[in-house]
XYZ file of C-alpha atoms in Angstrom:
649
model
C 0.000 0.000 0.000
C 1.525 3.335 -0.947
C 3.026 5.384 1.682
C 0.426 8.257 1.171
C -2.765 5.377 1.707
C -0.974 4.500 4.920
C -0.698 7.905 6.009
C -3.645 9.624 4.697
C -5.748 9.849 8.198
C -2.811 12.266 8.901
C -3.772 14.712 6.069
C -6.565 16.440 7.945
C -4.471 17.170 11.297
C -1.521 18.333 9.218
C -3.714 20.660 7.463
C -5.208 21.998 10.536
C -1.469 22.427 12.214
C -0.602 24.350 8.952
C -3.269 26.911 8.938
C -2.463 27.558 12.477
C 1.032 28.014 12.087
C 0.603 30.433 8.772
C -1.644 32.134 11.244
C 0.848 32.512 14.171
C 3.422 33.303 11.643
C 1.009 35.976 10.218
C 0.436 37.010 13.897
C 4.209 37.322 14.686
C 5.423 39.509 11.488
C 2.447 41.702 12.505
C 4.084 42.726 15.708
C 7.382 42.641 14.434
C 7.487 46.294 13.191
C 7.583 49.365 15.197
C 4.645 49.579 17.603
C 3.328 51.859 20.414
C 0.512 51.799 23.017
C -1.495 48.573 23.198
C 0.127 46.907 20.430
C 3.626 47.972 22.551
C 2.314 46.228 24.998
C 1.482 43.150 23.096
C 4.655 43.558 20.849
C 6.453 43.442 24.385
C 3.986 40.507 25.686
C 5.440 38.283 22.953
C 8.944 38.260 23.812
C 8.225 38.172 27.752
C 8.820 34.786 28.872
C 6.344 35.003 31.367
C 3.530 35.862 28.761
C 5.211 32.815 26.207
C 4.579 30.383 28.678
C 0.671 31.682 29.377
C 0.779 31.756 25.560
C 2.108 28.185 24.945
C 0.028 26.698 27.737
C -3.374 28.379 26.091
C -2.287 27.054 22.232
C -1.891 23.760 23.755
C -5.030 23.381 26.161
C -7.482 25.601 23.512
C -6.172 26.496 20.060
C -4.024 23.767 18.867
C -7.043 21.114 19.788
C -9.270 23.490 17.702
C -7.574 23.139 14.645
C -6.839 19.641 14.406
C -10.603 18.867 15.376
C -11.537 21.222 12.871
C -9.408 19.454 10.526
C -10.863 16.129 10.660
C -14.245 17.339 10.964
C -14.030 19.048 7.498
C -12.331 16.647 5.965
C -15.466 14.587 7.185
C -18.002 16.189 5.363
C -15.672 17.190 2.522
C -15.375 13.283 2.266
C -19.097 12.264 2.513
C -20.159 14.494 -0.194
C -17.549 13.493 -2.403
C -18.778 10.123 -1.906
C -22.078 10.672 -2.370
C -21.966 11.256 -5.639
C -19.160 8.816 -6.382
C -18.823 6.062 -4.304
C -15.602 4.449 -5.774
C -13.999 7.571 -4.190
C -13.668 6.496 -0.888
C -11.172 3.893 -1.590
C -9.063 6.309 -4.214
C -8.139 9.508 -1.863
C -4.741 9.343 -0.650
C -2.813 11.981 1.739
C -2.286 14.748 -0.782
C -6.007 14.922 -1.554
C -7.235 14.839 1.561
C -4.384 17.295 2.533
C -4.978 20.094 0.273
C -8.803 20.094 0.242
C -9.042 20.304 3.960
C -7.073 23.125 4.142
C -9.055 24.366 0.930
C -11.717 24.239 3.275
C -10.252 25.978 6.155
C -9.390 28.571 2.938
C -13.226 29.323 1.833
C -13.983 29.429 6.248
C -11.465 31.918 6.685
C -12.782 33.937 3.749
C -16.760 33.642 5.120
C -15.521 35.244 8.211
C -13.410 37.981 6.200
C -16.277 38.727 3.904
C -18.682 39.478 6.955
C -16.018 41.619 8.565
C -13.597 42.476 5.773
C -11.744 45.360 8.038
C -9.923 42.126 9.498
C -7.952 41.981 6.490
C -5.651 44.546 7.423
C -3.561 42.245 9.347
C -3.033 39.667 6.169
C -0.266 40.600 4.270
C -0.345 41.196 0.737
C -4.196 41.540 0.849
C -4.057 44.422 3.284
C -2.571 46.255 0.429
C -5.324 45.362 -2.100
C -8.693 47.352 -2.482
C -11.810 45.805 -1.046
C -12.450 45.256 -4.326
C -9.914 42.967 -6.015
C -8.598 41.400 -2.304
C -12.259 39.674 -1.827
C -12.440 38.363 -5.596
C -8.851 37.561 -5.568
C -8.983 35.167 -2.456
C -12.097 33.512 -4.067
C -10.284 32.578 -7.132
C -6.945 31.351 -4.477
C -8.864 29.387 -2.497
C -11.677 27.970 -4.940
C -9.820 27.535 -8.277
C -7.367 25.093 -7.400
C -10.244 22.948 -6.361
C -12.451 23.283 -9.054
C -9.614 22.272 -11.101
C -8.708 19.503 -9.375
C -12.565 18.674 -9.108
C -13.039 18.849 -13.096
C -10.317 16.729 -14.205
C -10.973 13.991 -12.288
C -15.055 13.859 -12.418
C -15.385 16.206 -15.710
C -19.334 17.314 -15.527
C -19.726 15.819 -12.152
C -17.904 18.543 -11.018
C -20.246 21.096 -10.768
C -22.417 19.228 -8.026
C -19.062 18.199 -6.168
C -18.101 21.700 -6.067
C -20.642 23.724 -4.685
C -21.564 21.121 -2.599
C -18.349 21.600 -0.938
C -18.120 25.328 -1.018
C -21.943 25.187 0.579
C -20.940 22.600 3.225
C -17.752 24.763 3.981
C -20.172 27.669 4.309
C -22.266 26.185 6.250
C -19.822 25.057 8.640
C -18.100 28.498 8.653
C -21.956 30.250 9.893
C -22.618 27.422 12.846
C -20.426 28.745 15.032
C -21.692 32.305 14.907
C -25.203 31.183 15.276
C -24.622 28.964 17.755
C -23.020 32.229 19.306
C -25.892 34.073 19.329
C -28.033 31.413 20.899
C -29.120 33.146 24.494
C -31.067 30.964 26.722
C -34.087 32.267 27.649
C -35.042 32.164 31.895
C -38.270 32.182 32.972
C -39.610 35.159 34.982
C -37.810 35.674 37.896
C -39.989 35.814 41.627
C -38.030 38.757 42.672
C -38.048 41.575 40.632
C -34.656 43.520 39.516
C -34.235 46.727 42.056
C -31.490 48.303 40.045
C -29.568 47.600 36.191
C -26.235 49.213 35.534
C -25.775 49.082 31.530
C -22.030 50.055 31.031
C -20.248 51.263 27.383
C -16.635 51.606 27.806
C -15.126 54.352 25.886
C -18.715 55.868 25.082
C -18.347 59.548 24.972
C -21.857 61.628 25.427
C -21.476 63.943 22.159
C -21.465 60.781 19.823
C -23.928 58.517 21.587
C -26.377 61.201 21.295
C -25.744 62.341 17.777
C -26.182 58.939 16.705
C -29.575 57.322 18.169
C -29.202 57.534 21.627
C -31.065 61.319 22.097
C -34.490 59.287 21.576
C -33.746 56.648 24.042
C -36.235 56.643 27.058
C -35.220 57.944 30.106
C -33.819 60.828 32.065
C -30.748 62.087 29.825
C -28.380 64.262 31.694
C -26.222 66.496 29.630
C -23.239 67.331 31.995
C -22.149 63.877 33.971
C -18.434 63.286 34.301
C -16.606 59.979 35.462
C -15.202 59.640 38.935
C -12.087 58.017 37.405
C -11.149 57.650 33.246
C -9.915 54.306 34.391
C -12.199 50.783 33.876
C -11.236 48.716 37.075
C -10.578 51.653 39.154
C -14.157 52.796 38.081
C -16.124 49.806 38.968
C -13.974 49.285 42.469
C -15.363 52.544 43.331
C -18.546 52.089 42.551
C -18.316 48.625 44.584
C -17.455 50.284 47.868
C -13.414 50.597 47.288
C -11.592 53.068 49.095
C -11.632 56.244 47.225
C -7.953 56.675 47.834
C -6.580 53.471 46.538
C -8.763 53.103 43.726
C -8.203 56.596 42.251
C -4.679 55.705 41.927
C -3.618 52.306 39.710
C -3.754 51.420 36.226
C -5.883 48.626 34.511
C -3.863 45.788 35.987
C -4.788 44.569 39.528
C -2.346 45.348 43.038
C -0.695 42.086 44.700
C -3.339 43.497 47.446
C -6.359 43.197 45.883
C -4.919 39.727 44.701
C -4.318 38.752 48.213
C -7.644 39.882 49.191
C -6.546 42.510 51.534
C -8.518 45.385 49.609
C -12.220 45.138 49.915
C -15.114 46.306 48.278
C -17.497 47.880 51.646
C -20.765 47.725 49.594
C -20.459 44.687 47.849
C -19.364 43.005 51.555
C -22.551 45.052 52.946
C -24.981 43.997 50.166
C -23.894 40.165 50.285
C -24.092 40.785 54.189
C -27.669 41.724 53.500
C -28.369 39.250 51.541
C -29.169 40.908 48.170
C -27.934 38.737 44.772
C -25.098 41.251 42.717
C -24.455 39.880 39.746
C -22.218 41.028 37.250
C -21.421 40.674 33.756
C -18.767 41.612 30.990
C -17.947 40.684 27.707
C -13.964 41.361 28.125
C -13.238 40.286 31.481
C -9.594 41.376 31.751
C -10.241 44.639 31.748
C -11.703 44.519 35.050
C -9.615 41.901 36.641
C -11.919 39.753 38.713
C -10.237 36.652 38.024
C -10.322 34.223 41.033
C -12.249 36.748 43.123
C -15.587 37.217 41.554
C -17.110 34.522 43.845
C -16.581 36.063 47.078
C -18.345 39.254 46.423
C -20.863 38.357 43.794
C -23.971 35.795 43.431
C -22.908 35.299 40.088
C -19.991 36.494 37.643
C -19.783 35.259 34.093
C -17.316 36.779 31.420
C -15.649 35.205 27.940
C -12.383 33.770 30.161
C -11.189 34.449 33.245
C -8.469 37.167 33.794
C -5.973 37.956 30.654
C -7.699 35.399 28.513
C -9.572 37.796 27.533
C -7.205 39.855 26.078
C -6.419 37.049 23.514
C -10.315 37.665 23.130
C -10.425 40.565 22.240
C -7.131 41.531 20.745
C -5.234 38.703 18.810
C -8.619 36.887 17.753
C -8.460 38.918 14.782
C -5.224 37.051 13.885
C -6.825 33.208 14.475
C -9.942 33.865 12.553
C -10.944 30.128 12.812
C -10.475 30.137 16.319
C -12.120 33.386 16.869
C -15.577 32.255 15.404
C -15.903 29.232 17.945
C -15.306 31.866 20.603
C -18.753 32.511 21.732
C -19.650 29.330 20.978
C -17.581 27.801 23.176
C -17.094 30.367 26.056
C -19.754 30.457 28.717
C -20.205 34.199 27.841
C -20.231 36.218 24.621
C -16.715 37.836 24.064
C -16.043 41.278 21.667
C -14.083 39.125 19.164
C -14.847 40.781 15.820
C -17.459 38.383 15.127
C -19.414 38.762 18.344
C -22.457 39.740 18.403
C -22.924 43.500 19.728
C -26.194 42.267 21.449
C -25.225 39.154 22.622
C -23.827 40.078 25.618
C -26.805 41.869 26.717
C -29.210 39.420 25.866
C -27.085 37.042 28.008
C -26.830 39.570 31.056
C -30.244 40.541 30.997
C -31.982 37.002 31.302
C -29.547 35.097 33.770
C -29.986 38.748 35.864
C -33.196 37.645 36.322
C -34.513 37.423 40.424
C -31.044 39.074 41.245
C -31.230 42.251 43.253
C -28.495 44.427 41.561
C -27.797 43.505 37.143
C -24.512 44.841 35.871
C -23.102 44.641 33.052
C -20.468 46.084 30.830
C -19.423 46.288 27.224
C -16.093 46.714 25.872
C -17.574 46.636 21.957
C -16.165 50.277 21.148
C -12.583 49.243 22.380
C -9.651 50.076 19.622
C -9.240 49.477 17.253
C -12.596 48.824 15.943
C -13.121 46.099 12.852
C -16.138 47.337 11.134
C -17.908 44.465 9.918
C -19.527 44.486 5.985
C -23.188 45.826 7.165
C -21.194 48.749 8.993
C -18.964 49.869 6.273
C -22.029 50.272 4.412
C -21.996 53.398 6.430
C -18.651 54.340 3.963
C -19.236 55.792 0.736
C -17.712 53.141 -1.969
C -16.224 51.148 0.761
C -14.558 48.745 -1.835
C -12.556 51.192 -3.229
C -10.781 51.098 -0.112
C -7.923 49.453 0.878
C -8.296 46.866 4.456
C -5.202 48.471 4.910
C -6.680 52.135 5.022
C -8.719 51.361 8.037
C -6.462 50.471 9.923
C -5.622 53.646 12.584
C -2.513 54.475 13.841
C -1.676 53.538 17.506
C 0.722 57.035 18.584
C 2.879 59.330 17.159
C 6.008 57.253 16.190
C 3.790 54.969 13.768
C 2.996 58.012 12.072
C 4.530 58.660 8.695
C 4.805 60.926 5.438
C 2.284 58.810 3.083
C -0.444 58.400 6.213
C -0.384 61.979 6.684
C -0.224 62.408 2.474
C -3.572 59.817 2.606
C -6.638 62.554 3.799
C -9.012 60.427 2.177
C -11.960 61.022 5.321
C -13.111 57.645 4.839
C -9.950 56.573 7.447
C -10.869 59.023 9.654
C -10.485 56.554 13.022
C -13.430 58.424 14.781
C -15.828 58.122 12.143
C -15.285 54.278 12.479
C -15.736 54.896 16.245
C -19.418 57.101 15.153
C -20.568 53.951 12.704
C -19.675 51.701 15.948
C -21.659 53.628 17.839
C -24.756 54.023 16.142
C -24.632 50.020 14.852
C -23.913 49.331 18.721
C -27.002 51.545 20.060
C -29.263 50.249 17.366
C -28.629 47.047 18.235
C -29.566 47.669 21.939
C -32.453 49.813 21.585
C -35.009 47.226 20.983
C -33.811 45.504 24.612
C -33.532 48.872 26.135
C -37.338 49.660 25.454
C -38.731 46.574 26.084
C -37.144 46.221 29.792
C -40.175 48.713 30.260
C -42.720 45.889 29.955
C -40.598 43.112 31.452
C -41.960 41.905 34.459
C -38.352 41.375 36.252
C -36.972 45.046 34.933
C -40.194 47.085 34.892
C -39.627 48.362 38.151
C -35.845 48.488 38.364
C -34.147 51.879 38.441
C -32.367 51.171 35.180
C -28.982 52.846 34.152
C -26.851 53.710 30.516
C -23.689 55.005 31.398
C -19.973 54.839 30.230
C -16.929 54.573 32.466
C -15.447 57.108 30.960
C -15.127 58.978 27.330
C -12.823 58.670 24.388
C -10.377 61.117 23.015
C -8.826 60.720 19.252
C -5.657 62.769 19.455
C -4.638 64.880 15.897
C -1.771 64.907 14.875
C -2.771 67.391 12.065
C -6.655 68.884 11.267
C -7.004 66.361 9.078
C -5.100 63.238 10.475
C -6.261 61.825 14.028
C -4.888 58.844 16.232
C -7.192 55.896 17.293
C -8.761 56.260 19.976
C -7.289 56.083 23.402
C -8.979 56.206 27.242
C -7.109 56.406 31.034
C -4.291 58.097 30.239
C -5.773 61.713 31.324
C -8.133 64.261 32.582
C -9.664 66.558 29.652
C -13.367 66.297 28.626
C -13.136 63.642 26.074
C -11.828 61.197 28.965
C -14.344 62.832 31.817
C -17.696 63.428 30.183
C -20.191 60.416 29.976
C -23.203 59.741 28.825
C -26.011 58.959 31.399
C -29.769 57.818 31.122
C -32.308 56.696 33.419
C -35.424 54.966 33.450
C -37.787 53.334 35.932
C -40.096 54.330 38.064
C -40.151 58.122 38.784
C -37.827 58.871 35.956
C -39.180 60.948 33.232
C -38.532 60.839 29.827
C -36.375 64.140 28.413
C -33.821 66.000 29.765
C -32.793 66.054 33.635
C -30.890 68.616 35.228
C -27.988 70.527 33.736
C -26.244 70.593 36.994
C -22.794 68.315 36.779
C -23.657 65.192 37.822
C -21.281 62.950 39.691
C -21.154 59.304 39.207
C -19.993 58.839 43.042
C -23.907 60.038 43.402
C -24.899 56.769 41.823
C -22.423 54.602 44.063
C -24.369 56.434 46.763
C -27.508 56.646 45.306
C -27.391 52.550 44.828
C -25.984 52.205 48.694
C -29.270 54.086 49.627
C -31.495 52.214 47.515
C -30.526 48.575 48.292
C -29.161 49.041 51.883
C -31.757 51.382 53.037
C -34.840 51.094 50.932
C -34.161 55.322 49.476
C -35.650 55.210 46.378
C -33.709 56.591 43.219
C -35.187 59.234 41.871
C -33.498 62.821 39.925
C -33.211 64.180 42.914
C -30.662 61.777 43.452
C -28.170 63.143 40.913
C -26.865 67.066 40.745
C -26.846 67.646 44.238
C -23.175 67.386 45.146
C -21.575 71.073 44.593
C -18.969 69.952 41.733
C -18.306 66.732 40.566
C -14.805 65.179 41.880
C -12.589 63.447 39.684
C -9.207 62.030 41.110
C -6.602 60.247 38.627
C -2.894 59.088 38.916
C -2.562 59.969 35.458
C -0.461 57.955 33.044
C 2.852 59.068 30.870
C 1.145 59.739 27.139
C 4.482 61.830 25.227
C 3.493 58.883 22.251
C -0.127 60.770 21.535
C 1.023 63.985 22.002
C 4.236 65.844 23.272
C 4.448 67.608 25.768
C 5.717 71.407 25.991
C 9.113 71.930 25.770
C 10.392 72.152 29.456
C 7.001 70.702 30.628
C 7.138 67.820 32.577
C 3.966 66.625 34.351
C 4.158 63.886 37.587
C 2.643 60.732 36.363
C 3.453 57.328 35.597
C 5.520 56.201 32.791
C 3.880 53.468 31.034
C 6.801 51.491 30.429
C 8.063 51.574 34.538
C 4.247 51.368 36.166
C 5.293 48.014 38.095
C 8.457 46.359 39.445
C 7.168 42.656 38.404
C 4.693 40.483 37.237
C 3.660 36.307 37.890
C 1.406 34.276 35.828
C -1.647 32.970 37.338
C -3.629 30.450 36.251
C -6.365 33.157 34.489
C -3.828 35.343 33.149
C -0.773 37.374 33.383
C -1.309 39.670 36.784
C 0.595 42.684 37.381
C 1.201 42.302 41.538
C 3.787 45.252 42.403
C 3.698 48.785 42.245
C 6.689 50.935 42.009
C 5.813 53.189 45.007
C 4.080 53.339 47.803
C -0.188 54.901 47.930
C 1.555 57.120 49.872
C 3.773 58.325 47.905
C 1.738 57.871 44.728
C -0.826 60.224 46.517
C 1.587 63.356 45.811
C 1.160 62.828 41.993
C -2.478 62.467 41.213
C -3.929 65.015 39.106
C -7.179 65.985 40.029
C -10.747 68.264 37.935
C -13.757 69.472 39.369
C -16.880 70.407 36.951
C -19.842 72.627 37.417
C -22.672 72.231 34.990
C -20.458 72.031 31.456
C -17.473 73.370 32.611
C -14.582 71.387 33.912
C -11.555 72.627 35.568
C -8.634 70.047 35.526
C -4.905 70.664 37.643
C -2.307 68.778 36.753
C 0.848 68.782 38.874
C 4.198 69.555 37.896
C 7.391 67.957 38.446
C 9.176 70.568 40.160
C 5.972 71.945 41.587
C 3.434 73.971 41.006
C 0.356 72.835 38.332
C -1.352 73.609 35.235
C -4.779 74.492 35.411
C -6.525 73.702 32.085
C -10.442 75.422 31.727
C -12.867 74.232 29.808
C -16.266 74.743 28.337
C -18.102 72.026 26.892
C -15.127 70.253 24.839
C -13.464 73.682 24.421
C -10.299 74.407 25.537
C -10.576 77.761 27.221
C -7.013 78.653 28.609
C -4.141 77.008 30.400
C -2.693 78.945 33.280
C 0.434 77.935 35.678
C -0.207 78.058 39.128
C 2.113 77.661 42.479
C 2.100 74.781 44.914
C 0.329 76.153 47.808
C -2.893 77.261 45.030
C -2.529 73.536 43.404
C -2.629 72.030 47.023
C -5.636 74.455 48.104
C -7.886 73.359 45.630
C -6.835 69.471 45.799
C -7.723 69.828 49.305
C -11.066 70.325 48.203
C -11.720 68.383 45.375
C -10.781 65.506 47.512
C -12.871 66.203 50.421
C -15.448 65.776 48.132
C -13.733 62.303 46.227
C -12.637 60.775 49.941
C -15.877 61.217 51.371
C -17.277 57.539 52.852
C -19.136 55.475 50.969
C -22.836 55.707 52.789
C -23.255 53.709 56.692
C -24.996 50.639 56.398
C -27.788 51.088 58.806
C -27.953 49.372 62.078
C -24.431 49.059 61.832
């Protein structure tokens, strides 16, 4: 028996190993070139031995299994149609057939899932380079051709049953995974109606959601509300119950405290102590960092992967498309791969929520960059005519060069993929958003849109901007949020134009579920500024800074003295300095209605103070030490004050 009869149960694993290696190889060269900002960081990840080994460990356990299962199982059906229609077959295929049709078929997959979101062909070379246009057509006739040729000189007429048989099965096989996906199981009405719903959008700034659906949304919409911290983590730990102090001061990595458990969440502890059911729910899990905690302050936590996973999720999917369409599939919760649904996740959150007491949950869908899919680039005018690798926006200021800045074409404009995002993300969600009004478990909750904090897209000229970037500063793009409410007492319009402070809805929530205070407007607007406190982070690769201007915060490259690899993830534990000591460089902003003062200290002392109005820069003025410490003295009187008493304690 020839050597490839022998070995031809092989073929289908071997062509499964090879797409996956052409994809890692893919993924490597990506990263290879000069990088900045989160693809620094993953650049950096890739050559850290600590992340290699979290890396190696996840290709072997998850990936790797994938692809040879995949293999076989195409090769499968590939197989039983071919037989169908000619039986004699099944004795005749040897290794090389089976080989290169299997990973034909992982060929016409891959180009399903780039023809739904075509963006994600940036990151292929050769094709990035190519207009919508001829890259699509072109991969058709790479992938296809081959086997129709193959197909027609061995069956001659046959061959056109054989053929799209097999493209159609492929097809088919390439959609099940993003149906199953979007499968939601449905609970049954809960006995104890929802009291409150948190519905977070990371990196949703207030100007954009309303200009693009959200100004017709029910609710109370309140023009002037500003984030307590531009930071994700540190956001939700203070709206948990975390010490003001501690949690205005970090980054989006987790402290070898909070690890250890030493740090605790006061109303979380107070509402479990109560007895109340928090759950909470996210679609990129890492950003928060529950991993290994979620358990003992929640009644139930669900996210894509535990930890870090997620960041494979949500940032190198785009390089494993195979992989990346069994994501949601396969996870226990929808993930923002850029084939997840944008309403899967909260479909999901909203029916297991059901007989909680408190429903969060939070979206990181607008996260950069975004990969529009086909139906959103319809929002581009002659879309094909563009090239995958024209969408594609530029990280910082040292990827910038003379033909991106020579390319004005608008159509690239980063923020006007952020706008289509938007409004596809909103319309999406409206539907679910309007009908909690007649759900029995949601009627009566106090129900709540908000972002964690804005987005800013830095220029570098008027006509060429940076992707967007969040927690790196205090300005209005990074402080002003959008926030709606609806539920009982909540009319629909505007609310006040007072600043509202989202440490009124950590206290607003501790009143409500602790203490039976019903929510209502009065709740919000009735602190005399809002606070915002914020160990701001080193950004000289968005913009520089003044000549002889150096401001105290962190550099991103020296934030922490070391890392270890838990089993969710890769964990910063360590900070460089002391809360003490980090307490001396926070920058801190206080707004009144639409204006927002920020202060920003300087290294050898003194501040800036920056005014604005709306998202207009006003003036910049210096001022000493003694003024800067003056008016930090008061903005954090306001920040540090406690988290409300339980009662009867």
């Amino acid at each position: 028996m020839p050597l490839s009869r022998r070995l031809r149960l092989l073929a289908p694993f071997a062509a499964g190993a090879l797409v996956l290696l052409l994809s890692l190889l893919a993924l490597g060269a990506y990263y290879q070139g000069p990088s900045t900002g989160l693809s620094g960081f993953v650049a950096d990840g890739l050559h850290n031995p600590t992340a290699q080994a979290f890396a190696l460990r996840l290709l072997a356990r998850e990936v790797l299994p994938l692809y040879l299962g995949g293999g076989i199982l195409l090769w499968l059906l590939t197989l039983a149609w071919g037989v169908l229609l000619d039986r004699g077959w099944a004795h005749q295929w040897g290794f090389g057939t089976a080989f290169g049709l299997t990973l034909a078929a992982f060929g016409w997959i891959h180009l399903v899932l780039w023809w739904r979101v075509p963006t994600t062909l940036w990151v292929i070379p050769v094709v990035q380079h190519l207009p919508f246009a001829l890259g699509l057509p072109l991969l058709v006739l790479v992938i296809a051709g081959p086997v129709a040729h193959r197909a027609f000189h061995h069956w001659g007429r046959r061959a056109w049953l054989i053929v799209p048989g097999w493209l159609l099965l492929w097809t088919l096989l390439a959609q099940a995974p993003l149906v199953l996906g979007r499968r939601v199981p449905t609970d049954p009405p809960g006995h104890h109606p929802v009291q409150a719903l948190l519905v977070g959008v990371d990196a949703l700034r207030p100007d954009v959601a309303e200009s693009q659906g959200m100004a017709a949304w029910t609710g109370t919409h309140y023009p002037n509300a500003y984030t307590m911290v531009p930071a994700t983590r540190l956001f939700y730990s203070l709206l948990w119950g975390g010490d003001p102090a501690e949690y205005s001061i970090g980054n989006a990595l987790p402290s070898e405290e909070e690890l250890n458990g030493q740090l605790r969440y006061a109303l979380l502890d107070a509402y479990k102590a109560k007895g109340l059911k928090v759950r909470f729910y996210i679609d990129d899990g890492g950003t928060i960092g529950l991993a290994g905690r979620g358990s003992g302050f929640f009644d139930e936590v669900a996210m894509p992967a535990a930890g870090w996973e997620n960041f494979v999720n949500s940032n190198l999917a785009v390089h494993l498309p195979f992989y990346a369409s069994w994501m949601d599939a396969l996870r226990v919760f929808p993930s923002t791969n850029p084939w997840a649904g944008l309403d899967a996740g909260l479909r999901e959150a909203l029916e297991r929520g059901r007989g909680a007491d408190l429903v969060m949950f939070h979206t990181c869908h607008l996260h950069q960059p975004i990969f529009l899919s086909r139906s959103e680039l319809q929002d581009l005018p002659r879309w094909w005519t563009l090239k995958p690798l024209d969408l594609r926006p530029v990280a910082g200021l040292p990827l910038v060069t003379p033909s991106e800045l020579a390319n004005t074409d608008p159509r690239r404009d980063p923020l006007l993929a952020y706008r289509i995002r938007v409004r596809h993300l909103l319309a999406a969600w409206k539907p679910l958003w309007e009908g909690l009004a007649k759900d029995p478990d949601y009627a009566q909750a106090t129900r709540v849109l908000f972002s964690d904090h804005g987005e800013r897209f830095y220029h570098v000229t008027p006509e060429f901007q940076l992707q967007g970037i969040h927690g790196y500063d205090l300005d209005p793009w990074e402080l002003r949020i959008p926030f709606l409410v609806a539920g009982p007492g909540f009319p629909n319009g505007p609310g006040t134009d007072r600043a509202v402070d989202t440490l009124e809805l950590r206290d607003a929530l501790a009143e409500k579920l602790l203490g039976s205070k019903p929510i209502s407007p009065s709740s919000f607007g009735t602190r005399p500024f809002a606070a915002v406190r914020y160990h701001t982070i080193r950004a000289d690769f968005l913009r520089p800074e003044p000549e002889g201007v150096h401001y105290l915060s962190y550099d991103s490259k020296k934030i922490v003295q070391g890392a270890a690899l838990l089993p969710h993830g890769v964990w910063v534990m360590r900070y460089q300095a002391t809360l003490a000591e980090r307490q001396h460089e926070v920058s801190v902003a206080r707004a009144e209605g639409d204006h927002l003062d920020v202060y920003k200290p300087l290294e050898g002392g003194g501040a800036h103070h920056f005014s604005y109005h709306g998202y207009r820069l006003e003036g910049v003025e210096p001022i000493t030490q003694a003024d800067f410490e003056k008016v930090k003295a008061q903005i954090d009187a306001e920040y540090l004050r406690p988290v409300p008493e339980v009662p009867g304690k």
